CSV table of C-alpha atoms and ligand atoms in Angstrom, one decimal:
chain,number,residue,atom,x,y,z
A,287,UNK,CA,-10.2,-26.7,-3.9
A,288,UNK,CA,-9.5,-23.2,-4.6
A,289,UNK,CA,-13.2,-22.3,-5.4
A,290,UNK,CA,-14.2,-19.2,-3.7
A,291,UNK,CA,-17.0,-16.7,-3.3
A,292,UNK,CA,-15.8,-13.1,-3.5
A,293,UNK,CA,-17.9,-10.8,-1.6
A,294,UNK,CA,-16.8,-7.2,-2.1
A,295,UNK,CA,-18.2,-4.5,0.1
A,296,UNK,CA,-17.9,-1.2,-1.8
A,297,UNK,CA,-17.8,-2.7,-5.3
A,298,UNK,CA,-18.8,0.4,-6.8
A,299,UNK,CA,-15.9,2.3,-5.6
A,300,UNK,CA,-12.6,3.2,-7.1
A,301,UNK,CA,-10.7,0.3,-5.7
A,302,UNK,CA,-12.8,-2.2,-7.2
A,303,UNK,CA,-12.6,-0.8,-10.7
A,304,UNK,CA,-8.9,0.1,-10.8
A,305,UNK,CA,-7.4,-2.9,-8.8
A,306,UNK,CA,-9.6,-5.6,-7.5
A,307,UNK,CA,-11.5,-6.4,-10.5
A,308,UNK,CA,-8.5,-6.5,-12.8
A,309,UNK,CA,-6.5,-8.6,-10.3
A,310,UNK,CA,-9.4,-11.0,-10.0
A,311,UNK,CA,-9.7,-11.2,-13.8
A,312,UNK,CA,-6.0,-11.9,-14.0
A,313,UNK,CA,-6.4,-14.8,-11.4
A,314,UNK,CA,-9.2,-16.2,-13.3
A,315,UNK,CA,-7.4,-16.2,-16.7
A,316,UNK,CA,-4.6,-17.8,-15.0
A,317,UNK,CA,-6.7,-20.3,-13.6
A,318,UNK,CA,-5.7,-19.6,-10.1
A,319,UNK,CA,-9.3,-19.9,-9.2
A,320,UNK,CA,-11.2,-22.8,-10.4
A,321,UNK,CA,-14.8,-21.9,-9.9
A,322,UNK,CA,-16.1,-18.7,-8.3
A,323,UNK,CA,-18.9,-16.2,-7.7
A,324,UNK,CA,-18.4,-12.6,-7.6
A,325,UNK,CA,-20.8,-10.7,-5.5
A,326,UNK,CA,-20.6,-6.9,-5.2
A,327,UNK,CA,-22.4,-5.1,-2.4
A,328,UNK,CA,-22.7,-1.3,-2.1
A,329,UNK,CA,-25.3,1.3,-1.4
A,330,UNK,CA,-25.6,2.3,-5.0
A,331,UNK,CA,-28.5,1.4,-7.4
A,332,UNK,CA,-26.4,-0.4,-10.2
A,333,UNK,CA,-25.5,-3.9,-11.5
A,334,UNK,CA,-22.7,-6.0,-11.6
A,335,UNK,CA,-22.3,-5.9,-15.4
A,336,UNK,CA,-22.0,-2.1,-15.2
A,337,UNK,CA,-19.4,-2.1,-12.5
A,338,UNK,CA,-17.3,-4.8,-14.3
A,339,UNK,CA,-17.4,-3.0,-17.6
A,340,UNK,CA,-15.9,0.2,-15.9
A,341,UNK,CA,-12.9,-1.8,-15.0
A,342,UNK,CA,-12.3,-2.7,-18.7
A,343,UNK,CA,-9.8,0.2,-19.3
A,344,UNK,CA,-7.6,-0.7,-16.2
A,345,UNK,CA,-6.8,-4.2,-17.5
A,346,UNK,CA,-3.6,-4.0,-19.3
A,347,UNK,CA,-3.5,-7.0,-21.5
A,348,UNK,CA,-6.1,-8.0,-24.3
A,349,UNK,CA,-9.3,-9.1,-22.7
A,350,UNK,CA,-10.6,-12.5,-23.4
A,351,UNK,CA,-14.1,-12.0,-24.2
A,352,UNK,CA,-14.9,-15.7,-23.3
A,353,UNK,CA,-13.6,-15.4,-19.7
A,354,UNK,CA,-15.3,-11.8,-19.6
A,355,UNK,CA,-18.6,-13.3,-20.3
A,356,UNK,CA,-17.9,-16.3,-18.0
A,357,UNK,CA,-17.2,-13.7,-15.2
A,358,UNK,CA,-20.5,-12.0,-16.0
A,359,UNK,CA,-22.3,-15.0,-15.7
A,360,UNK,CA,-21.0,-15.5,-12.2
A,361,UNK,CA,-21.3,-11.9,-11.0
A,362,UNK,CA,-24.1,-10.6,-8.8
A,363,UNK,CA,-24.8,-7.2,-7.2
A,364,UNK,CA,-26.4,-6.8,-4.0
A,365,UNK,CA,-27.8,-3.3,-2.9
A,366,UNK,CA,-27.0,-3.2,0.6
A,367,UNK,CA,-27.2,-0.6,3.4
A,368,UNK,CA,-24.3,-1.7,5.4
A,369,UNK,CA,-25.7,-0.5,8.7
A,370,UNK,CA,-29.0,-2.2,8.2
A,371,UNK,CA,-28.7,-5.3,10.3
A,372,UNK,CA,-31.7,-7.1,9.1
A,373,UNK,CA,-30.7,-6.8,5.3
A,374,UNK,CA,-27.8,-9.3,5.9
A,375,UNK,CA,-30.4,-12.0,6.6
A,376,UNK,CA,-31.6,-11.8,3.1
A,377,UNK,CA,-28.2,-11.2,2.0
A,378,UNK,CA,-27.2,-14.7,3.7
A,379,UNK,CA,-30.1,-16.7,1.8
A,380,UNK,CA,-28.9,-14.9,-1.5
A,381,UNK,CA,-25.4,-15.9,-0.8
A,382,UNK,CA,-26.2,-19.6,-0.2
A,383,UNK,CA,-28.5,-19.7,-3.4
A,384,UNK,CA,-25.7,-18.4,-5.4
A,385,UNK,CA,-23.2,-20.8,-4.0
A,386,UNK,CA,-25.5,-23.7,-4.7
A,387,UNK,CA,-26.3,-22.8,-8.1
A,388,UNK,CA,-22.6,-22.1,-8.9
A,389,UNK,CA,-21.8,-25.6,-7.1
A,390,UNK,CA,-19.4,-23.8,-4.7
A,391,UNK,CA,-17.9,-25.3,-1.4
A,392,UNK,CA,-18.7,-22.2,0.7
A,393,UNK,CA,-15.2,-20.6,0.8
A,394,UNK,CA,-15.9,-17.1,1.4
A,395,UNK,CA,-13.8,-14.0,1.0
A,396,UNK,CA,-15.3,-10.9,2.4
A,397,UNK,CA,-13.4,-8.1,1.1
A,398,UNK,CA,-14.2,-4.8,2.9
A,399,UNK,CA,-13.3,-2.2,0.2
A,400,UNK,CA,-15.4,0.3,2.2
A,401,UNK,CA,-14.5,3.4,4.5
A,402,UNK,CA,-13.0,2.2,7.9
A,403,UNK,CA,-15.9,3.7,9.7
A,404,UNK,CA,-18.1,0.8,8.2
A,405,UNK,CA,-15.5,-2.1,9.4
A,406,UNK,CA,-17.0,-2.6,12.8
A,407,UNK,CA,-20.8,-2.6,11.7
A,408,UNK,CA,-20.1,-4.7,8.7
A,409,UNK,CA,-18.3,-7.1,10.6
A,410,UNK,CA,-20.7,-7.3,13.5
A,411,UNK,CA,-23.7,-7.8,10.8
A,412,UNK,CA,-21.7,-10.4,9.1
A,413,UNK,CA,-21.3,-12.4,12.5
A,414,UNK,CA,-24.7,-12.0,13.9
A,415,UNK,CA,-26.5,-13.0,10.7
A,416,UNK,CA,-24.2,-15.8,10.3
A,417,UNK,CA,-23.2,-14.8,6.8
A,418,UNK,CA,-19.6,-15.3,8.2
A,419,UNK,CA,-18.8,-17.7,10.8
A,420,UNK,CA,-16.1,-17.8,13.4
A,421,UNK,CA,-13.6,-20.6,12.6
A,422,UNK,CA,-10.3,-21.8,14.5
A,423,UNK,CA,-8.4,-22.9,11.4
A,424,UNK,CA,-7.9,-22.2,7.6
A,425,UNK,CA,-9.4,-25.3,6.6
A,426,UNK,CA,-12.3,-25.2,4.0
A,427,UNK,CA,-14.7,-24.1,3.9
A,428,UNK,CA,-12.9,-21.0,5.3
A,429,UNK,CA,-14.3,-17.5,5.9
A,430,UNK,CA,-11.9,-14.8,5.8
A,431,UNK,CA,-12.3,-11.0,6.2
A,432,UNK,CA,-10.0,-8.7,4.6
A,433,UNK,CA,-9.7,-4.9,5.7
A,434,UNK,CA,-8.4,-2.3,3.2
A,435,UNK,CA,-6.1,0.4,4.4
A,436,UNK,CA,-6.3,2.8,6.2
A,437,UNK,CA,-7.4,0.7,9.2
A,438,UNK,CA,-9.2,3.6,11.3
A,439,UNK,CA,-8.2,7.3,11.0
A,440,UNK,CA,-6.4,7.5,14.1
A,441,UNK,CA,-4.8,5.3,17.0
A,442,UNK,CA,-8.0,5.3,18.9
A,443,UNK,CA,-10.5,4.5,16.0
A,444,UNK,CA,-8.1,1.6,14.9
A,445,UNK,CA,-8.0,0.3,18.4
A,446,UNK,CA,-12.0,0.6,18.5
A,447,UNK,CA,-12.2,-1.4,15.0
A,448,UNK,CA,-9.7,-4.0,16.1
A,449,UNK,CA,-11.5,-4.8,19.5
A,450,UNK,CA,-14.9,-4.9,17.5
A,451,UNK,CA,-13.7,-7.4,14.9
A,452,UNK,CA,-11.8,-9.5,17.4
A,453,UNK,CA,-15.0,-10.1,19.5
A,454,UNK,CA,-16.3,-12.0,16.4
A,455,UNK,CA,-13.5,-13.6,14.4
A,456,UNK,CA,-10.4,-15.3,15.0
A,457,UNK,CA,-7.0,-13.7,13.9
A,458,UNK,CA,-6.4,-16.4,11.3
A,459,UNK,CA,-9.7,-15.2,9.7
A,460,UNK,CA,-8.5,-11.7,9.6
A,461,UNK,CA,-6.4,-9.9,6.9
A,462,UNK,CA,-5.5,-6.2,7.7
A,463,UNK,CA,-3.6,-5.5,4.3
A,464,UNK,CA,-1.3,-3.1,2.6
A,465,UNK,CA,-0.7,-3.9,-0.9
A,466,UNK,CA,2.7,-2.3,-0.9
A,467,UNK,CA,3.9,-5.2,1.1
A,468,UNK,CA,2.9,-7.7,-1.8
A,469,UNK,CA,4.8,-5.8,-4.6
A,470,UNK,CA,7.5,-8.0,-6.0
A,471,UNK,CA,10.4,-5.7,-5.4
A,472,UNK,CA,9.3,-4.6,-2.0
A,473,UNK,CA,9.5,-8.3,-1.2
A,474,UNK,CA,13.0,-8.0,-2.5
A,475,UNK,CA,14.3,-5.4,-0.3
A,476,UNK,CA,15.1,-7.3,2.9
A,477,UNK,CA,16.5,-10.1,0.7
A,478,UNK,CA,18.7,-8.2,-1.3
A,479,UNK,CA,20.1,-6.5,2.0
A,480,UNK,CA,20.6,-9.9,4.0
A,481,UNK,CA,21.9,-12.1,1.1
A,482,UNK,CA,24.4,-9.9,-0.3
A,483,UNK,CA,27.5,-9.2,2.0
A,484,UNK,CA,28.2,-5.7,0.3
A,485,UNK,CA,25.2,-4.1,1.9
A,486,UNK,CA,24.6,-5.2,5.5
A,487,UNK,CA,28.0,-4.1,7.1
A,488,UNK,CA,27.3,-0.5,5.6
A,489,UNK,CA,23.4,-0.4,6.7
A,490,UNK,CA,23.7,1.9,9.7
A,491,UNK,CA,24.6,5.5,10.7
A,492,UNK,CA,28.3,5.2,10.0
A,493,UNK,CA,28.0,4.8,6.4
A,494,UNK,CA,24.3,6.0,5.5
A,495,UNK,CA,23.9,9.7,5.0
A,496,UNK,CA,20.1,9.7,4.6
A,497,UNK,CA,17.2,7.8,3.2
A,498,UNK,CA,14.5,9.2,0.9
A,499,UNK,CA,11.1,7.6,0.2
A,500,UNK,CA,9.2,9.3,-2.7
A,501,UNK,CA,5.8,8.1,-3.6
A,502,UNK,CA,4.7,10.6,-6.3
A,503,UNK,CA,1.7,10.4,-8.4
A,504,UNK,CA,0.5,12.1,-11.4
A,505,UNK,CA,-3.3,11.4,-10.9
A,506,UNK,CA,-5.5,13.4,-8.5
A,507,UNK,CA,-7.9,12.1,-6.1
A,508,UNK,CA,-9.9,10.7,-9.0
A,509,UNK,CA,-13.8,10.2,-7.6
A,510,UNK,CA,-12.7,9.8,-4.1
A,511,UNK,CA,-13.4,13.3,-2.8
A,512,UNK,CA,-15.5,12.2,0.5
A,513,UNK,CA,-12.9,9.7,1.5
A,514,UNK,CA,-9.5,11.8,0.6
A,515,UNK,CA,-10.8,14.9,2.1
A,516,UNK,CA,-11.2,13.2,5.4
A,517,UNK,CA,-7.8,11.5,5.4
A,518,UNK,CA,-5.3,13.5,3.2
A,519,UNK,CA,-1.9,12.2,2.0
A,520,UNK,CA,-0.7,11.4,5.5
A,521,UNK,CA,-3.5,8.8,6.3
A,522,UNK,CA,-3.8,7.6,2.6
A,523,UNK,CA,-0.4,6.6,2.0
A,524,UNK,CA,2.1,7.8,4.9
A,525,UNK,CA,0.5,5.8,7.8
A,526,UNK,CA,0.8,2.5,5.7
A,527,UNK,CA,2.7,2.1,2.6
A,528,UNK,CA,5.5,4.5,3.4
A,529,UNK,CA,6.0,3.9,7.0
A,530,UNK,CA,6.0,0.0,6.2
A,531,UNK,CA,8.8,0.7,3.5
A,532,UNK,CA,10.7,2.5,6.3
A,533,UNK,CA,10.1,-0.5,8.6
A,534,UNK,CA,11.5,-2.8,5.9
A,535,UNK,CA,14.5,-0.7,5.3
A,536,UNK,CA,15.5,-0.1,8.7
A,537,UNK,CA,14.8,-3.4,10.6
A,538,UNK,CA,17.2,-5.7,12.1
A,539,UNK,CA,18.0,-9.1,10.7
A,540,UNK,CA,15.0,-11.4,11.3
A,541,UNK,CA,15.8,-14.8,12.3
A,542,UNK,CA,14.3,-16.0,9.1
A,543,UNK,CA,13.1,-14.0,6.1
A,544,UNK,CA,9.4,-15.3,6.6
A,545,UNK,CA,6.0,-13.7,7.7
A,546,UNK,CA,6.2,-13.7,11.5
A,547,UNK,CA,9.8,-12.9,11.9
A,548,UNK,CA,9.8,-10.1,9.4
A,549,UNK,CA,6.7,-8.6,10.9
A,550,UNK,CA,8.2,-8.7,14.3
A,551,UNK,CA,11.4,-7.0,13.2
A,552,UNK,CA,9.1,-4.3,11.2
A,553,UNK,CA,7.1,-3.6,14.4
A,554,UNK,CA,10.3,-3.1,16.4
A,555,UNK,CA,11.3,-0.2,14.1
A,556,UNK,CA,7.9,1.4,14.0
A,557,UNK,CA,7.9,1.6,17.7
A,558,UNK,CA,11.3,3.7,17.5
A,559,UNK,CA,10.1,6.3,14.9
A,560,UNK,CA,9.9,10.0,15.9
A,561,UNK,CA,8.9,13.0,13.9
A,562,UNK,CA,11.1,15.9,13.3
A,563,UNK,CA,9.4,18.4,10.5
A,564,UNK,CA,7.4,18.4,7.7
A,565,UNK,CA,5.5,20.5,5.3
A,566,UNK,CA,2.1,20.0,3.5
A,567,UNK,CA,0.6,21.1,0.2
A,568,UNK,CA,-2.6,21.2,-1.5
A,569,UNK,CA,-2.8,21.1,-5.3
A,570,UNK,CA,-4.6,24.4,-6.9
A,571,UNK,CA,-8.0,23.1,-7.8
A,572,UNK,CA,-8.6,20.6,-4.8
A,573,UNK,CA,-11.1,22.6,-3.2
A,574,UNK,CA,-13.4,22.5,-6.3
A,575,UNK,CA,-13.3,18.7,-6.5
A,576,UNK,CA,-16.5,16.9,-5.9
A,577,UNK,CA,-17.5,15.9,-2.4
A,578,UNK,CA,-14.4,18.3,-1.1
A,579,UNK,CA,-15.2,20.9,1.6
A,580,UNK,CA,-14.7,24.3,0.0
A,581,UNK,CA,-12.7,25.4,3.1
A,582,UNK,CA,-10.7,22.2,3.3
A,583,UNK,CA,-7.3,22.3,4.8
A,584,UNK,CA,-6.6,18.5,4.0
A,585,UNK,CA,-2.9,18.0,2.4
A,586,UNK,CA,-2.6,16.4,-1.0
A,587,UNK,CA,1.2,16.6,-0.5
A,588,UNK,CA,3.4,16.0,2.4
A,589,UNK,CA,7.2,15.9,2.8
A,590,UNK,CA,8.1,14.7,6.2
A,591,UNK,CA,11.4,14.3,8.2
A,592,UNK,CA,11.8,11.2,10.7
A,593,UNK,CA,14.3,9.8,12.9
A,594,UNK,CA,14.6,6.3,14.2
A,595,UNK,CA,15.8,6.2,17.8
A,596,UNK,CA,17.9,3.2,18.0
A,597,UNK,CA,21.7,2.4,17.9
A,598,UNK,CA,21.8,1.7,14.1
A,599,UNK,CA,19.9,4.7,13.0
A,600,UNK,CA,20.6,7.4,15.4
A,601,UNK,CA,21.2,10.7,13.6
A,602,UNK,CA,20.4,9.5,10.1
A,603,UNK,CA,17.3,11.3,8.6
A,604,UNK,CA,14.5,9.6,6.8
A,605,UNK,CA,12.6,11.8,4.5
A,606,UNK,CA,9.4,11.1,3.0
A,607,UNK,CA,7.8,12.8,0.1
A,608,UNK,CA,4.2,12.1,-1.5
A,609,UNK,CA,1.6,13.9,-3.4
A,610,UNK,CA,-1.2,13.9,-5.9
A,611,UNK,CA,-1.0,15.6,-9.2
A,612,UNK,CA,2.8,15.9,-9.3
A,613,UNK,CA,4.9,15.7,-12.2
A,614,UNK,CA,5.4,12.0,-12.5
A,615,UNK,CA,4.1,8.6,-11.1
A,616,UNK,CA,7.1,7.2,-9.4
A,617,UNK,CA,7.8,5.3,-6.1
A,618,UNK,CA,11.6,5.1,-5.1
A,619,UNK,CA,13.6,4.4,-2.0
A,620,UNK,CA,17.0,6.0,-2.3
A,621,UNK,CA,19.7,5.4,0.1
A,622,UNK,CA,22.5,8.0,0.1
A,623,UNK,CA,25.8,6.5,1.6
A,624,UNK,CA,28.3,9.0,3.2
A,625,UNK,CA,30.9,10.6,1.0
A,626,UNK,CA,34.4,9.1,1.3
A,627,UNK,CA,37.6,11.1,2.2
A,628,UNK,CA,39.1,12.7,-1.1
A,629,UNK,CA,42.4,11.3,-2.0
A,630,UNK,CA,42.4,12.8,-5.5
A,631,UNK,CA,42.9,16.0,-7.1
A,632,UNK,CA,39.5,16.0,-8.5
A,633,UNK,CA,37.1,14.8,-5.9
A,634,UNK,CA,34.0,12.6,-6.6
A,635,UNK,CA,31.1,15.2,-6.9
A,636,UNK,CA,28.9,12.9,-5.1
A,637,UNK,CA,28.8,9.7,-2.9
A,638,UNK,CA,27.0,6.4,-3.6
A,639,UNK,CA,23.5,5.8,-3.9
A,640,UNK,CA,21.4,2.7,-3.9
A,641,UNK,CA,18.0,3.4,-5.5
A,642,UNK,CA,15.2,0.7,-5.2
A,643,UNK,CA,12.7,1.7,-7.8
A,644,UNK,CA,9.1,0.4,-7.1
A,645,UNK,CA,7.0,2.2,-9.8
A,646,UNK,CA,6.8,2.5,-12.9
A,647,UNK,CA,9.9,0.1,-13.3
A,648,UNK,CA,10.9,-2.4,-10.5
A,649,UNK,CA,14.5,-2.7,-10.0
A,650,UNK,CA,17.7,-1.6,-8.2
A,651,UNK,CA,20.4,0.9,-9.1
A,652,UNK,CA,23.7,1.6,-7.5
A,653,UNK,CA,25.7,4.5,-8.4
A,654,UNK,CA,29.5,4.1,-8.4
A,655,UNK,CA,32.2,6.7,-8.9
A,656,UNK,CA,34.6,5.6,-11.9
A,657,UNK,CA,37.2,7.3,-13.6
A,658,UNK,CA,36.2,9.5,-16.7
A,659,UNK,CA,38.0,8.0,-19.9
A,660,UNK,CA,41.1,10.2,-20.6
A,661,UNK,CA,44.2,11.1,-18.8
A,662,UNK,CA,43.0,13.6,-16.4
A,663,UNK,CA,42.1,11.8,-13.1
A,664,UNK,CA,38.4,12.9,-13.2
A,665,UNK,CA,35.4,11.0,-11.5
A,666,UNK,CA,32.1,10.5,-13.0
A,667,UNK,CA,29.1,8.5,-11.4
A,668,UNK,CA,27.7,5.5,-13.4
A,669,UNK,CA,24.9,3.3,-12.6
A,670,UNK,CA,24.8,-0.3,-12.2
A,671,UNK,CA,21.2,-1.6,-12.8
A,672,UNK,CA,18.9,-4.4,-12.1
A,673,UNK,CA,15.8,-3.8,-14.0
A,674,UNK,CA,13.3,-6.4,-13.5
A,675,UNK,CA,11.3,-6.3,-16.7
A,676,UNK,CA,14.5,-6.2,-18.6
A,677,UNK,CA,16.0,-9.2,-17.0
A,678,UNK,CA,13.0,-11.6,-16.5
A,679,UNK,CA,11.2,-10.3,-19.9
A,680,UNK,CA,7.8,-9.5,-18.1
A,681,UNK,CA,6.6,-7.0,-15.5
A,682,UNK,CA,6.0,-8.6,-12.1
A,683,UNK,CA,2.3,-9.4,-11.2
A,684,UNK,CA,0.2,-6.7,-9.8
A,685,UNK,CA,0.1,-6.3,-6.0
A,686,UNK,CA,-3.4,-6.8,-5.6
A,687,UNK,CA,-3.1,-10.1,-7.7
A,688,UNK,CA,-0.5,-11.5,-5.4
A,689,UNK,CA,-2.6,-10.4,-2.4
A,690,UNK,CA,-5.7,-11.9,-3.5
A,691,UNK,CA,-3.9,-15.2,-4.4
A,692,UNK,CA,-2.1,-15.3,-1.1
A,693,UNK,CA,-5.4,-14.8,0.8
A,694,UNK,CA,-7.3,-17.6,-1.2
A,695,UNK,CA,-4.4,-19.8,-0.3
A,696,UNK,CA,-4.5,-18.8,3.4
A,697,UNK,CA,-1.0,-17.2,3.4
A,698,UNK,CA,-1.6,-15.3,6.6
A,699,UNK,CA,1.7,-13.5,6.6
A,700,UNK,CA,0.1,-11.0,4.2
A,701,UNK,CA,-2.0,-9.6,7.0
A,702,UNK,CA,-0.4,-6.7,8.9
A,703,UNK,CA,-0.1,-7.2,12.5
A,704,UNK,CA,-2.3,-4.9,14.5
A,705,UNK,CA,0.6,-3.7,16.8
A,706,UNK,CA,2.4,-2.6,13.5
A,707,UNK,CA,-0.8,-0.5,12.7
A,708,UNK,CA,-1.1,0.8,16.3
A,709,UNK,CA,2.7,2.0,15.8
A,710,UNK,CA,2.1,3.6,12.3
A,711,UNK,CA,-1.0,5.5,13.9
A,712,UNK,CA,1.0,6.8,16.8
A,713,UNK,CA,3.5,8.2,14.3
A,714,UNK,CA,0.8,9.6,12.4
A,715,UNK,CA,-1.1,11.1,15.6
A,716,UNK,CA,2.4,12.8,16.3
A,717,UNK,CA,2.7,14.2,12.9
A,718,UNK,CA,-0.9,15.6,13.1
A,719,UNK,CA,-0.1,17.2,16.4
A,720,UNK,CA,2.8,19.2,14.8
A,721,UNK,CA,0.2,21.0,12.6
A,722,UNK,CA,2.7,21.4,9.6
A,723,UNK,CA,1.9,24.5,7.4
A,724,UNK,CA,0.0,24.0,4.2
A,725,UNK,CA,0.8,25.7,0.9
A,726,UNK,CA,-0.8,25.5,-2.5
A,727,UNK,CA,0.9,24.2,-5.5
A,728,UNK,CA,0.2,23.8,-9.2
A,729,UNK,CA,-0.6,20.7,-10.9
A,730,UNK,CA,2.3,19.0,-12.2
A,731,UNK,CA,4.8,20.7,-10.1
A,732,UNK,CA,7.2,19.1,-7.7
A,733,UNK,CA,5.0,20.3,-4.7
A,734,UNK,CA,4.7,23.7,-3.2
A,735,UNK,CA,7.4,26.2,-3.8
A,736,UNK,CA,8.0,26.6,0.0
A,737,UNK,CA,9.4,23.0,0.0
A,738,UNK,CA,12.7,24.7,-1.0
A,739,UNK,CA,12.7,26.3,2.4
A,740,UNK,CA,12.2,23.0,4.1
A,741,UNK,CA,14.9,21.7,2.0
A,742,UNK,CA,17.4,24.4,2.8
A,743,UNK,CA,16.4,24.2,6.5
A,744,UNK,CA,17.6,20.4,6.6
A,745,UNK,CA,19.9,20.2,3.7
A,746,UNK,CA,17.7,17.9,1.9
A,747,UNK,CA,18.5,17.3,-1.9
A,748,UNK,CA,15.6,15.2,-3.2
A,749,UNK,CA,17.4,12.7,-5.6
A,750,UNK,CA,14.2,12.0,-7.6
B,1086,BG6,C1,-3.5,3.6,-2.3
B,1086,BG6,C2,-4.0,4.9,-2.1
B,1086,BG6,O1,-3.4,2.9,-1.2
B,1086,BG6,O2,-2.4,3.5,-3.0
B,1086,BG6,C3,-4.2,5.8,-3.5
B,1086,BG6,O3,-5.2,5.1,-1.4
B,1086,BG6,C4,-2.7,5.6,-4.1
B,1086,BG6,O4,-4.3,7.1,-3.0
B,1086,BG6,C5,-2.3,4.3,-4.3
B,1086,BG6,O5,-3.0,6.1,-5.5
B,1086,BG6,C6,-0.9,4.1,-4.9
B,1086,BG6,O6,-0.7,2.8,-5.0
B,1086,BG6,P1,0.1,2.4,-6.3
B,1086,BG6,O7,0.3,0.7,-6.3
B,1086,BG6,O8,-0.4,2.7,-7.5
B,1086,BG6,O9,1.5,2.9,-6.1
């Protein structure tokens, strides 16, 4: 039975409004959850109807008002001080009463969409009060705990959180998540590489010139000043989404393209990453954002050059670029192949590129050099495209939708293994130690103008 009590810690936050509720709504519309209760918990004085209403603008399709009402009838709010152990006892009584009223079987998903500082205390209180129970199997009624990224703020804090939660729950119940790993096209990266003979033989330092990963956002920090000012771009998206993308691109062939084998290969790559150089930016106006320190040196933009120190990748630069309030919302991975020897009078201006587009369109694009129509032997680049929505006439499901569905079904491979998290924090700690210079940039620019110096120094030409 796929019934579930969703208990969301941090339900008054941005993540619930933008991603979690819209994804839950989609799952309910698609009848992927047969019966449910939605319980939001946070410090604020509010109610669930208000929180759900804030989500309306983030739902892409036309809203089915009947289902909207049905959700409201099953939604409850619990004002909760996460640090107050006693309040979890009354919370337990309330959850049990709700489950009885809604005729639920007691499957509980605890989603910690709160700052990582609360992960240990919430987990401890859930365990001690008996709201969540330790279980050895995935069998119903299951209790699963979901930890949003970033898991900690450095290696030491991640290790402390992990040992805390492992004291109370078994690994099968713990989901450390990174929504990028459930994006449809991201799931395609390894599959395309290992099922097409044309890529794998070239996937190394003999044929690849450099790899670029760009996660550019047109939005700012929204209402997340307190969180963002503490974390910055590096902890917000480099530590998790971007390094996991690198791991997927650079990993060796797993024995099978399934959860544990892929996680093992990703972890092997992350252990070999070293930091070469970088530059930070902060958008003009950041210091005036709510809950941001007026002297803050937090980066809202970062460009970083990494190496992977193994036989396959030695000497190939991996460039990462991310930022808030940039020109466009775009996430892409571009693999630039080396240029061929020129046998023509007019040589190709460029080499081949494989671009994996993650956002806003999902797809792959390969540039080839072809002959320009006419008599002269001129070369021009053309794109061979696979566009997901054009071919399948629909957009892939939202990453959080897939994630929640997987967790309900007990698909544990969506959880990031803790050693991967340790390795990514080791890289981030190295980035932090390097103390890259911070420059201001204007909103809707491509980053600080000093990025040009970084580009010149390393011979980078950003492709997107
Ligand atoms: C989140 C970050 O993990 O990813 C946000 O906390 C960022 O700051 C978001 O906006 C980007 O995700 P997506 O799926 O919109 O590219």
